[in-house]
mmCIF file of C-alpha atoms in Angstrom:
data_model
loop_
_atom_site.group_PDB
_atom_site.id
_atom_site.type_symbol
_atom_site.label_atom_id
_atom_site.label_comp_id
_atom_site.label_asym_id
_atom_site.label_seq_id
_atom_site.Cartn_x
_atom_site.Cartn_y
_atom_site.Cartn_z
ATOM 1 C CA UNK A 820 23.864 1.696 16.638
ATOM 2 C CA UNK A 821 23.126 0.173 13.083
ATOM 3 C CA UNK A 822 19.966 -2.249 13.780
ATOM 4 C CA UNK A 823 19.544 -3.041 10.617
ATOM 5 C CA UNK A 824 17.881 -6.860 9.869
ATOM 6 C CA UNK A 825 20.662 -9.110 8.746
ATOM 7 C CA UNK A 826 19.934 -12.242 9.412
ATOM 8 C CA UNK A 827 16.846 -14.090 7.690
ATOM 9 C CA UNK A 828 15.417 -17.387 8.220
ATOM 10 C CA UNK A 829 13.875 -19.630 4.987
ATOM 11 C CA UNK A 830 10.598 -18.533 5.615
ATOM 12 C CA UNK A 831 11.509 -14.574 5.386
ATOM 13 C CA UNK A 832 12.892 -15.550 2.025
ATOM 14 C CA UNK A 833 10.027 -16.961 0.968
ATOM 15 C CA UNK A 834 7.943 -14.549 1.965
ATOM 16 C CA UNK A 835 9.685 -11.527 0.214
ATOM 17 C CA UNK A 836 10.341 -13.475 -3.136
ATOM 18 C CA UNK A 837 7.200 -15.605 -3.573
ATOM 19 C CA UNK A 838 9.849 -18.538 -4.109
ATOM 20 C CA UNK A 839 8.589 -21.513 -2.353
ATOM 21 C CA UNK A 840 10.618 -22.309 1.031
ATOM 22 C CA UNK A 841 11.341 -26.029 -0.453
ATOM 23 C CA UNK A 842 12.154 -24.509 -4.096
ATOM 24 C CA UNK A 843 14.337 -22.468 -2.216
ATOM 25 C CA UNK A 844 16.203 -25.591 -1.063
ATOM 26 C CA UNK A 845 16.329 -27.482 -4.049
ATOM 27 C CA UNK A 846 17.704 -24.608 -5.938
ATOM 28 C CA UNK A 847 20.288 -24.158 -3.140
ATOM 29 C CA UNK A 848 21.051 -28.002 -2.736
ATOM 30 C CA UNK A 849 20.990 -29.083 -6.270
ATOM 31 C CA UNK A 850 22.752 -26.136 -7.747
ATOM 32 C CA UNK A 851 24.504 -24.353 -5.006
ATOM 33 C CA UNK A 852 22.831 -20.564 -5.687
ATOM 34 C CA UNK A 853 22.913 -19.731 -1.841
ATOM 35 C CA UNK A 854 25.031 -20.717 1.011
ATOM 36 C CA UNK A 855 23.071 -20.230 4.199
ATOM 37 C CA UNK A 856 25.067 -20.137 7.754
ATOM 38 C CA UNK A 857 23.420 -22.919 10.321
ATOM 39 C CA UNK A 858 22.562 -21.559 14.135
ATOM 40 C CA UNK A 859 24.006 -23.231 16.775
ATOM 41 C CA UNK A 860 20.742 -25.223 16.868
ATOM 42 C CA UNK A 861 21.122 -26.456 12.859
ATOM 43 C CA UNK A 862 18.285 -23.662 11.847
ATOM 44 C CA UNK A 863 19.467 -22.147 8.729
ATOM 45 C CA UNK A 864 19.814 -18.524 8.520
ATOM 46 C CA UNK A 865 20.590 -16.252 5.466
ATOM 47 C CA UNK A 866 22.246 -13.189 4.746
ATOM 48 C CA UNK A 867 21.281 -9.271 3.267
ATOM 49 C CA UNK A 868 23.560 -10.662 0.352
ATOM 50 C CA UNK A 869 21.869 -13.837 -0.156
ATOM 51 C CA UNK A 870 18.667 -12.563 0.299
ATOM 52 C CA UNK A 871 19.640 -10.097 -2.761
ATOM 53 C CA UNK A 872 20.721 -12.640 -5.030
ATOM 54 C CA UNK A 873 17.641 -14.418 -4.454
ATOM 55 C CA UNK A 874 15.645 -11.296 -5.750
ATOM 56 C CA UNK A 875 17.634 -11.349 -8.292
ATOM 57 C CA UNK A 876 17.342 -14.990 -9.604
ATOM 58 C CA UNK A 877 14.057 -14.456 -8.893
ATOM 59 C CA UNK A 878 13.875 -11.580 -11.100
ATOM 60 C CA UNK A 879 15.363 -13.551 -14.068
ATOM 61 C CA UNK A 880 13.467 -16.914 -13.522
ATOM 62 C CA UNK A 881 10.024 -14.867 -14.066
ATOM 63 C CA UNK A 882 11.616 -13.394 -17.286
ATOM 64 C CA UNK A 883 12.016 -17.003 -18.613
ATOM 65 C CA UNK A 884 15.911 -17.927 -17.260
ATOM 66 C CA UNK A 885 15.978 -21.400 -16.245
ATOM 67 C CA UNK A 886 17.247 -22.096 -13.077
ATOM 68 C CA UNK A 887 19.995 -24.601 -14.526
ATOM 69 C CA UNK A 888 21.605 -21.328 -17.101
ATOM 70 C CA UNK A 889 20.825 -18.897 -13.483
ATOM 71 C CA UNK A 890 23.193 -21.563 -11.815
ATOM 72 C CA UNK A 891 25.933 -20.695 -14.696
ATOM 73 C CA UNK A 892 26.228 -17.165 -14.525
ATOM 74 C CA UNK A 893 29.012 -16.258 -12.373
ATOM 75 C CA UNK A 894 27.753 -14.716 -9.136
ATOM 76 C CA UNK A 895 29.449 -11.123 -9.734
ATOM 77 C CA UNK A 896 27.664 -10.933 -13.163
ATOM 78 C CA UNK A 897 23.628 -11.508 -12.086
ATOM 79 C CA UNK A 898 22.811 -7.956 -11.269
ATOM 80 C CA UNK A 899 24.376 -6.853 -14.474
ATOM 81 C CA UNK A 900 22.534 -9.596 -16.693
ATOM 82 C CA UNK A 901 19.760 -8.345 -13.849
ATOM 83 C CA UNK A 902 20.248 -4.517 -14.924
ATOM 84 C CA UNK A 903 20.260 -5.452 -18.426
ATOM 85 C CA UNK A 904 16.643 -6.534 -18.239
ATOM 86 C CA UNK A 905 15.348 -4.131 -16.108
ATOM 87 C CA UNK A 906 16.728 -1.535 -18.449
ATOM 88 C CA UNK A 907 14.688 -3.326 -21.998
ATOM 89 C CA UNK A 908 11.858 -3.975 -20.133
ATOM 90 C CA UNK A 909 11.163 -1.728 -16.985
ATOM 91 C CA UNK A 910 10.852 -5.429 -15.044
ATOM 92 C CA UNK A 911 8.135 -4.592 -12.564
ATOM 93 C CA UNK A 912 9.628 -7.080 -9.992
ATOM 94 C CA UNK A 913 12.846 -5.391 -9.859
ATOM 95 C CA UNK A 914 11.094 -1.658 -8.683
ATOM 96 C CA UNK A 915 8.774 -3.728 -6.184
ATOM 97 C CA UNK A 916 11.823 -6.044 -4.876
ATOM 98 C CA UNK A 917 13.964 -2.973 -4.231
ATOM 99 C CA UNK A 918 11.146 -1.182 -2.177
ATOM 100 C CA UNK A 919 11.649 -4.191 -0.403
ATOM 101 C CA UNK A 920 14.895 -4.509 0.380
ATOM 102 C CA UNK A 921 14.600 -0.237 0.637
ATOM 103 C CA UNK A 922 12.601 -1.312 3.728
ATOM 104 C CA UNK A 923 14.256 -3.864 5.184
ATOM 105 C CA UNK A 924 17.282 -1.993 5.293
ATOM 106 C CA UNK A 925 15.387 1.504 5.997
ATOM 107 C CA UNK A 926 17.369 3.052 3.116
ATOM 108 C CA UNK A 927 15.995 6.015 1.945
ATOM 109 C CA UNK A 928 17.920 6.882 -0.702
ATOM 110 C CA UNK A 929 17.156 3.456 -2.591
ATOM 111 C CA UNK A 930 13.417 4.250 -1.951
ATOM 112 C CA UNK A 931 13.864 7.380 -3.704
ATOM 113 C CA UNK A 932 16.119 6.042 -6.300
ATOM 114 C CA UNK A 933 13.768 3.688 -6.859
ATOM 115 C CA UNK A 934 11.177 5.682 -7.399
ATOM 116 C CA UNK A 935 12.656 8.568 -9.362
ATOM 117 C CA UNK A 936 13.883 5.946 -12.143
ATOM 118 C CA UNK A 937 10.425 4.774 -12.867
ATOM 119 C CA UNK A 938 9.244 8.767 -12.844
ATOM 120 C CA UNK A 939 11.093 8.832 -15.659
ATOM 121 C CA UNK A 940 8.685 6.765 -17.437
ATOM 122 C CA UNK A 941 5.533 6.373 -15.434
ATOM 123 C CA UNK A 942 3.108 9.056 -13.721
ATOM 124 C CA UNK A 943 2.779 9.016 -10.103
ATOM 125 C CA UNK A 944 -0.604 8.075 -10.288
ATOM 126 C CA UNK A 945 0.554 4.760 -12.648
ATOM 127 C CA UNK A 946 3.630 4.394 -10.295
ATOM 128 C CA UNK A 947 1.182 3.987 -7.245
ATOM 129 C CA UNK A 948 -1.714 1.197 -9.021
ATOM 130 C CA UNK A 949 1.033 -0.759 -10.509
ATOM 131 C CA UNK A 950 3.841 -0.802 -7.254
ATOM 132 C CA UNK A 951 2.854 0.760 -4.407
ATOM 133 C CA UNK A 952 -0.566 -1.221 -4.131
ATOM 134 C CA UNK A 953 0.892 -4.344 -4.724
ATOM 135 C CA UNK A 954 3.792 -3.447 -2.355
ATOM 136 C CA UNK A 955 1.131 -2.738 -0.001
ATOM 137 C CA UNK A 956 -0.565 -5.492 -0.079
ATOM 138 C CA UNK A 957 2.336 -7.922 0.801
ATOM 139 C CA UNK A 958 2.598 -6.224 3.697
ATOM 140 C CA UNK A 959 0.042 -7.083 6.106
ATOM 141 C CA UNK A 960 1.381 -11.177 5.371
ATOM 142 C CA UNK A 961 4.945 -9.817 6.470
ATOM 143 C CA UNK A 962 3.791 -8.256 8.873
ATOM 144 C CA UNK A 963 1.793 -11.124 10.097
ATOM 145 C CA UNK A 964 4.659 -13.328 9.301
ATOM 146 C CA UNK A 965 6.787 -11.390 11.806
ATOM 147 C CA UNK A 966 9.352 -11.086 8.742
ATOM 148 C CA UNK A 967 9.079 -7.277 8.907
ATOM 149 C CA UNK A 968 8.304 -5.389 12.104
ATOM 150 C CA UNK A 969 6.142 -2.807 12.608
ATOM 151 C CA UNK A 970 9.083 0.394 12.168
ATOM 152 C CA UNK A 971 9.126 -1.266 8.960
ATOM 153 C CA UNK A 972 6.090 -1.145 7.876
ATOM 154 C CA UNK A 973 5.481 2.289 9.474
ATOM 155 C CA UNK A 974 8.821 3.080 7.238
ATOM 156 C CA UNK A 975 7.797 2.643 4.222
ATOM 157 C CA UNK A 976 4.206 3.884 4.258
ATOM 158 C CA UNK A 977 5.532 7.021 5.190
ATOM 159 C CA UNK A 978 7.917 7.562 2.281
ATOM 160 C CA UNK A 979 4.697 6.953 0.414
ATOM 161 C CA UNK A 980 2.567 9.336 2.334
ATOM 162 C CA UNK A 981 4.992 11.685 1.337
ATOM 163 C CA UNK A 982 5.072 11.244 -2.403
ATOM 164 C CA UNK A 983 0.858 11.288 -2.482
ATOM 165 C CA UNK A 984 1.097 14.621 -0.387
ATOM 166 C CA UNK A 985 3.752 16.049 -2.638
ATOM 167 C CA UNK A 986 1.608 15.091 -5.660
ATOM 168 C CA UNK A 987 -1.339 16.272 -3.716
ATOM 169 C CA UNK A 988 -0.070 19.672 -3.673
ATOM 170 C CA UNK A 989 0.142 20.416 -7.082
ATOM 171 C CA UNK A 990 -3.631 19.893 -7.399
ATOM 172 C CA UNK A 991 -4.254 21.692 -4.844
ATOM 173 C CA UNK A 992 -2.915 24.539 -6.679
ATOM 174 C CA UNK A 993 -6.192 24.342 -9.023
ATOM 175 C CA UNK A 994 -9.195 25.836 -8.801
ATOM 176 C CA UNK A 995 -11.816 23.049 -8.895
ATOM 177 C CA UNK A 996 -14.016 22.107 -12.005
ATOM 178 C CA UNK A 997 -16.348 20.388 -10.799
ATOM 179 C CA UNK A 998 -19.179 21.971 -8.414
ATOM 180 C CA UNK A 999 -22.250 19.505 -7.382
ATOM 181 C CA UNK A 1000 -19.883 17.586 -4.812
ATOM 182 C CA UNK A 1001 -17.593 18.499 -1.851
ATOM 183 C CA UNK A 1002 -15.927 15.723 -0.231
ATOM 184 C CA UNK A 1003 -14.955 15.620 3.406
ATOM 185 C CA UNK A 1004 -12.611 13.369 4.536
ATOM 186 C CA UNK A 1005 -11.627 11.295 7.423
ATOM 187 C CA UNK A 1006 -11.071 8.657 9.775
ATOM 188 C CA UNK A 1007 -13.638 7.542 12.434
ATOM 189 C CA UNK A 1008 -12.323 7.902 16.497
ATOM 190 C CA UNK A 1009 -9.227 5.970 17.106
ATOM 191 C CA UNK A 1010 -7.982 5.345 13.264
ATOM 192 C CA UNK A 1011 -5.013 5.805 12.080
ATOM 193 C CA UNK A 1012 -4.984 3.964 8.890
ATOM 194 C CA UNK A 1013 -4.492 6.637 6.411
ATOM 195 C CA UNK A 1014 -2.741 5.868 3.402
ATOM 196 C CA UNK A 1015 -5.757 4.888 1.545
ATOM 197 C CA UNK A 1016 -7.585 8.322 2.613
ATOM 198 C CA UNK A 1017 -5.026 10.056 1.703
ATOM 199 C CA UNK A 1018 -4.553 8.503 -2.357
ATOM 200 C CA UNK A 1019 -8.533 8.852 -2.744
ATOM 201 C CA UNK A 1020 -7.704 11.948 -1.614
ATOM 202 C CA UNK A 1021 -5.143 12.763 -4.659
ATOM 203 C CA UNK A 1022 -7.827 10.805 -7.149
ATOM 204 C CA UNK A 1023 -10.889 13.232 -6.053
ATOM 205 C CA UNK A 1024 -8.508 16.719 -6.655
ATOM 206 C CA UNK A 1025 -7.611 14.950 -9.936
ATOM 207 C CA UNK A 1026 -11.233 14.957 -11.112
ATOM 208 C CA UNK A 1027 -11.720 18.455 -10.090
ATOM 209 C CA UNK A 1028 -13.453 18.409 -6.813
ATOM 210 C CA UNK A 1029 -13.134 20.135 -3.773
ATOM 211 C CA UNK A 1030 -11.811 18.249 -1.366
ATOM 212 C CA UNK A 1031 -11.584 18.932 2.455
ATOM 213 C CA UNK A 1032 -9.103 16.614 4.062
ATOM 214 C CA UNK A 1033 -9.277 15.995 8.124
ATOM 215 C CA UNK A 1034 -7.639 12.921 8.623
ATOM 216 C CA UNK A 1035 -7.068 10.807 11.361
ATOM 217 C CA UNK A 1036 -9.615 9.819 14.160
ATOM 218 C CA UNK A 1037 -12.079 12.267 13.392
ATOM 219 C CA UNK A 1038 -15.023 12.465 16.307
ATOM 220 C CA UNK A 1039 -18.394 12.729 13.824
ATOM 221 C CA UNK A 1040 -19.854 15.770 16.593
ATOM 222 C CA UNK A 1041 -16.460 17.171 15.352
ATOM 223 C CA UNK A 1042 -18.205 17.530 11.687
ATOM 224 C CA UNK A 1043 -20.953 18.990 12.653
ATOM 225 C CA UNK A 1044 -19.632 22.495 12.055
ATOM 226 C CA UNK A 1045 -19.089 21.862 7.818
ATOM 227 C CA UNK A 1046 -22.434 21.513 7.728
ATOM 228 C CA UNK A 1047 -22.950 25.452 8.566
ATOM 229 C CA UNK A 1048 -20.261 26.035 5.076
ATOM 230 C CA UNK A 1049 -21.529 23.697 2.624
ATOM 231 C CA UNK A 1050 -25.040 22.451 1.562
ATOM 232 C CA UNK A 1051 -23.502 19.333 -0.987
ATOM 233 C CA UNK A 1052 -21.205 17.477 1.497
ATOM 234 C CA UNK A 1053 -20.168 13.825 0.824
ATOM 235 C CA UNK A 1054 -18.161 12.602 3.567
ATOM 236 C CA UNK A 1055 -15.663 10.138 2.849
ATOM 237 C CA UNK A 1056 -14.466 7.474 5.488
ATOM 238 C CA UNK A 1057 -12.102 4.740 5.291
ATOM 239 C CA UNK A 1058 -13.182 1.512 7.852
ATOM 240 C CA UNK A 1059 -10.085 -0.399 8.496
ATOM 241 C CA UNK A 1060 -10.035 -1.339 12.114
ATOM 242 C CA UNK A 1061 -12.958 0.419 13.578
ATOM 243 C CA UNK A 1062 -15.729 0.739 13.712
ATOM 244 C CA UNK A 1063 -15.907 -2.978 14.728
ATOM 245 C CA UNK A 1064 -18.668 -4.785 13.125
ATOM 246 C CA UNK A 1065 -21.118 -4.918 16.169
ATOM 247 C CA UNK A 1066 -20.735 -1.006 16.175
ATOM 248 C CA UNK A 1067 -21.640 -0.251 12.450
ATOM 249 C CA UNK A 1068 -25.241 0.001 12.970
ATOM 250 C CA UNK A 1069 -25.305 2.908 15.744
ATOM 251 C CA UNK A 1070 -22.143 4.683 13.743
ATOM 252 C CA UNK A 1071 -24.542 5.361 10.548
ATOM 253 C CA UNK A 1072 -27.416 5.974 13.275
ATOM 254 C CA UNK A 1073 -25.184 9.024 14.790
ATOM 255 C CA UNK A 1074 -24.141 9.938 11.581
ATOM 256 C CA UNK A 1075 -27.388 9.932 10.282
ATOM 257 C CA UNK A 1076 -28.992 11.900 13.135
ATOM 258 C CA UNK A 1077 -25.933 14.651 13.481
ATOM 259 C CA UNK A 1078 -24.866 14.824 9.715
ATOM 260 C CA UNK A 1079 -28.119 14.296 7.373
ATOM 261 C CA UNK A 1080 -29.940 17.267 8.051
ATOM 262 C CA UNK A 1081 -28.980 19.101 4.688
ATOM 263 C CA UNK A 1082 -28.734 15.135 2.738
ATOM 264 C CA UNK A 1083 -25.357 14.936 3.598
ATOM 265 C CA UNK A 1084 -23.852 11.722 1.707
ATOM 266 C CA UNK A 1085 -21.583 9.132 3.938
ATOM 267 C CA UNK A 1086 -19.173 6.869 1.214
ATOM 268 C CA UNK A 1087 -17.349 4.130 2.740
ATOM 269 C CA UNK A 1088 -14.573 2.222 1.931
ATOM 270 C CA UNK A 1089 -12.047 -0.186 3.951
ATOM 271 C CA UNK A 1090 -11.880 -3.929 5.290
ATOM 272 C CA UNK A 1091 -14.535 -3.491 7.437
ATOM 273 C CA UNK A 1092 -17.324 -3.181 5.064
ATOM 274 C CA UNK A 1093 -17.588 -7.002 4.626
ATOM 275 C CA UNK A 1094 -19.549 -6.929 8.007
ATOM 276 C CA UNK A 1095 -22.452 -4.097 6.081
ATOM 277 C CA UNK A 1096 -25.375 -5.658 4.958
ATOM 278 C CA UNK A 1097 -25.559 -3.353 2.136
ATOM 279 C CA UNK A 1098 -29.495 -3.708 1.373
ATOM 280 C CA UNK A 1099 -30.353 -2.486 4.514
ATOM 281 C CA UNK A 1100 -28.286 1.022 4.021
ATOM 282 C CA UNK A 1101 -30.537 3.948 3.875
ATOM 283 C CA UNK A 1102 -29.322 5.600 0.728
ATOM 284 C CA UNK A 1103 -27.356 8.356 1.511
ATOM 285 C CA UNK A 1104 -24.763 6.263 2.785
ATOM 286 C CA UNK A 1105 -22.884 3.805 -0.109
ATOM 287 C CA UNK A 1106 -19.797 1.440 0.108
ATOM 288 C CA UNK A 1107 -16.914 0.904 -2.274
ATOM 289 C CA UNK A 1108 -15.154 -2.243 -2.310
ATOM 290 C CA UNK A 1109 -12.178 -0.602 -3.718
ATOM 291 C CA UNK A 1110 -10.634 2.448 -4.465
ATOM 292 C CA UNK A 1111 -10.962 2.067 -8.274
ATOM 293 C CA UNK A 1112 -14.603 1.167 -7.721
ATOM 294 C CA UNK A 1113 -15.276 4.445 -6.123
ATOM 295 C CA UNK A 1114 -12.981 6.276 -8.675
ATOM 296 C CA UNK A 1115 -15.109 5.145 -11.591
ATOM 297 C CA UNK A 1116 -18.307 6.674 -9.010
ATOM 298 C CA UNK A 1117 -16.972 10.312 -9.108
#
């Protein structure tokens, strides 16, 4: 059974095109660019289609179209004035609006459209700062928003799991250049939060580093063992959910006390580092507030 989300209310729109619920109904009263259906309790609702032409004249307002020449193009002809631009200038919006609608639809084959056209152009490593990260962090407010559901978010990181672990690959192929550092990564017990691990992953093989990638709710007793292999370890964690702020103190104690014998080095990154007094961190452990912050540190 197709389950796909067909039905969207104002504030869906609004939240997937940045376009202000009450611009949205101006433009739609004043110039008739969408037609909404009504509920049986006068809510409107809005279709897949609308919701596409929406992207769309969103698309071409932020390239300069005033709404009033939008409202003249016949409907049939805005993704081709649409295409047009996208094909002169590479629009941005268009790649990130498609991922979209890619995930609201749980179409793979747009995804990977998607992505392959701007691979024609871009890096992966370009394609990921200047979509994926921005994708990503509209997310969490439709999330919250309840205009996605979790499958969809859960959708769409995956298909980008997969293209950092097929890029990953091919560095893995190389013998590392660089021989001071060998990072360790991982996520503390009980998170699963892992597409940032896994990019900083991709960004420390591209420098030439070893890397040593665990993953997902990672026990610290459960490092102790590296420690036997390796006398220049820098583990690598990423704090999203936990540890919770009134357990931060006794997680760098353990760490400290299982992990420091040989100076072991603990970097940090994630939402959860806002709760770290950073002046009272003993020095072998160090927070990022981003991951370009700590990619400038390698």
């Amino acid at each position: 059974m197709n389950n796909v989300k067909k039905s969207f209310s104002i504030r869906d729109l609004e939240n997937l095109s940045g376009i202000k619920a009450h611009t949205i109904r101006i433009w739609e009263k004043r110039y008739g660019l969408l037609s909404p259906e009504r509920t049986s309790t006068n809510i409107r609702t809005y279709s897949l289609a609308s919701l596409q032409k929406l992207l769309n004249i969103t698309l071409l307002y932020s390239n300069g179209y005033k709404i009033s020449k939008i409202a003249k193009i016949p409907e049939t002809d805005i993704p081709i004035v649409v295409r047009e631009i996208v094909a002169k200038n590479s629009t941005k919006n268009h790649a990130i609006n498609a991922f979209k609608l890619s995930m609201i639809n749980f179409d793979v084959s747009l995804f990977q459209n998607t992505y392959n056209s701007l691979l024609s152009e871009k890096s992966f490593r370009d394609i990921f700062w200047e979509y994926f990260i921005p994708l990503l962090s509209e997310l969490g407010l439709l999330w919250q928003t309840d205009t996605i559901s979790p499958s969809h978010e859960h959708f769409i990181t995956n298909l980008i799991k997969q293209k950092i672990c097929t890029n990953t690959e091919k560095l893995q192929l190389m013998e590392p250049t660089q021989h001071d550092k060998v990072f360790v990564l991982f996520l503390p017990e009980n998170e699963i939060h892992e597409i940032g691990l896994l990019f900083i992953n991709y960004e420390i093989l591209l420098r030439g580093y070893k890397t040593i990638y665990l993953g997902q709710t990672m026990p610290l007793e459960n490092l102790v063992d590296l420690e036997n292999y390796y006398n220049n370890i820098y583990y690598l964690s990423y704090f999203t959910v936990v540890p919770n702020k009134d357990r931060l103190g006794k997680y760098f104690d353990d760490f400290t006390k299982l992990l420091n014998h040989k100076n072991s080095n603990l970097w940090i990154l994630g939402r959860q580092i806002q709760h770290i007094n950073k002046e009272k961190l003993p020095p072998h452990i160090r927070t990022f507030a981003s991951i370009e912050q700590l990619s400038k540190a390698l």
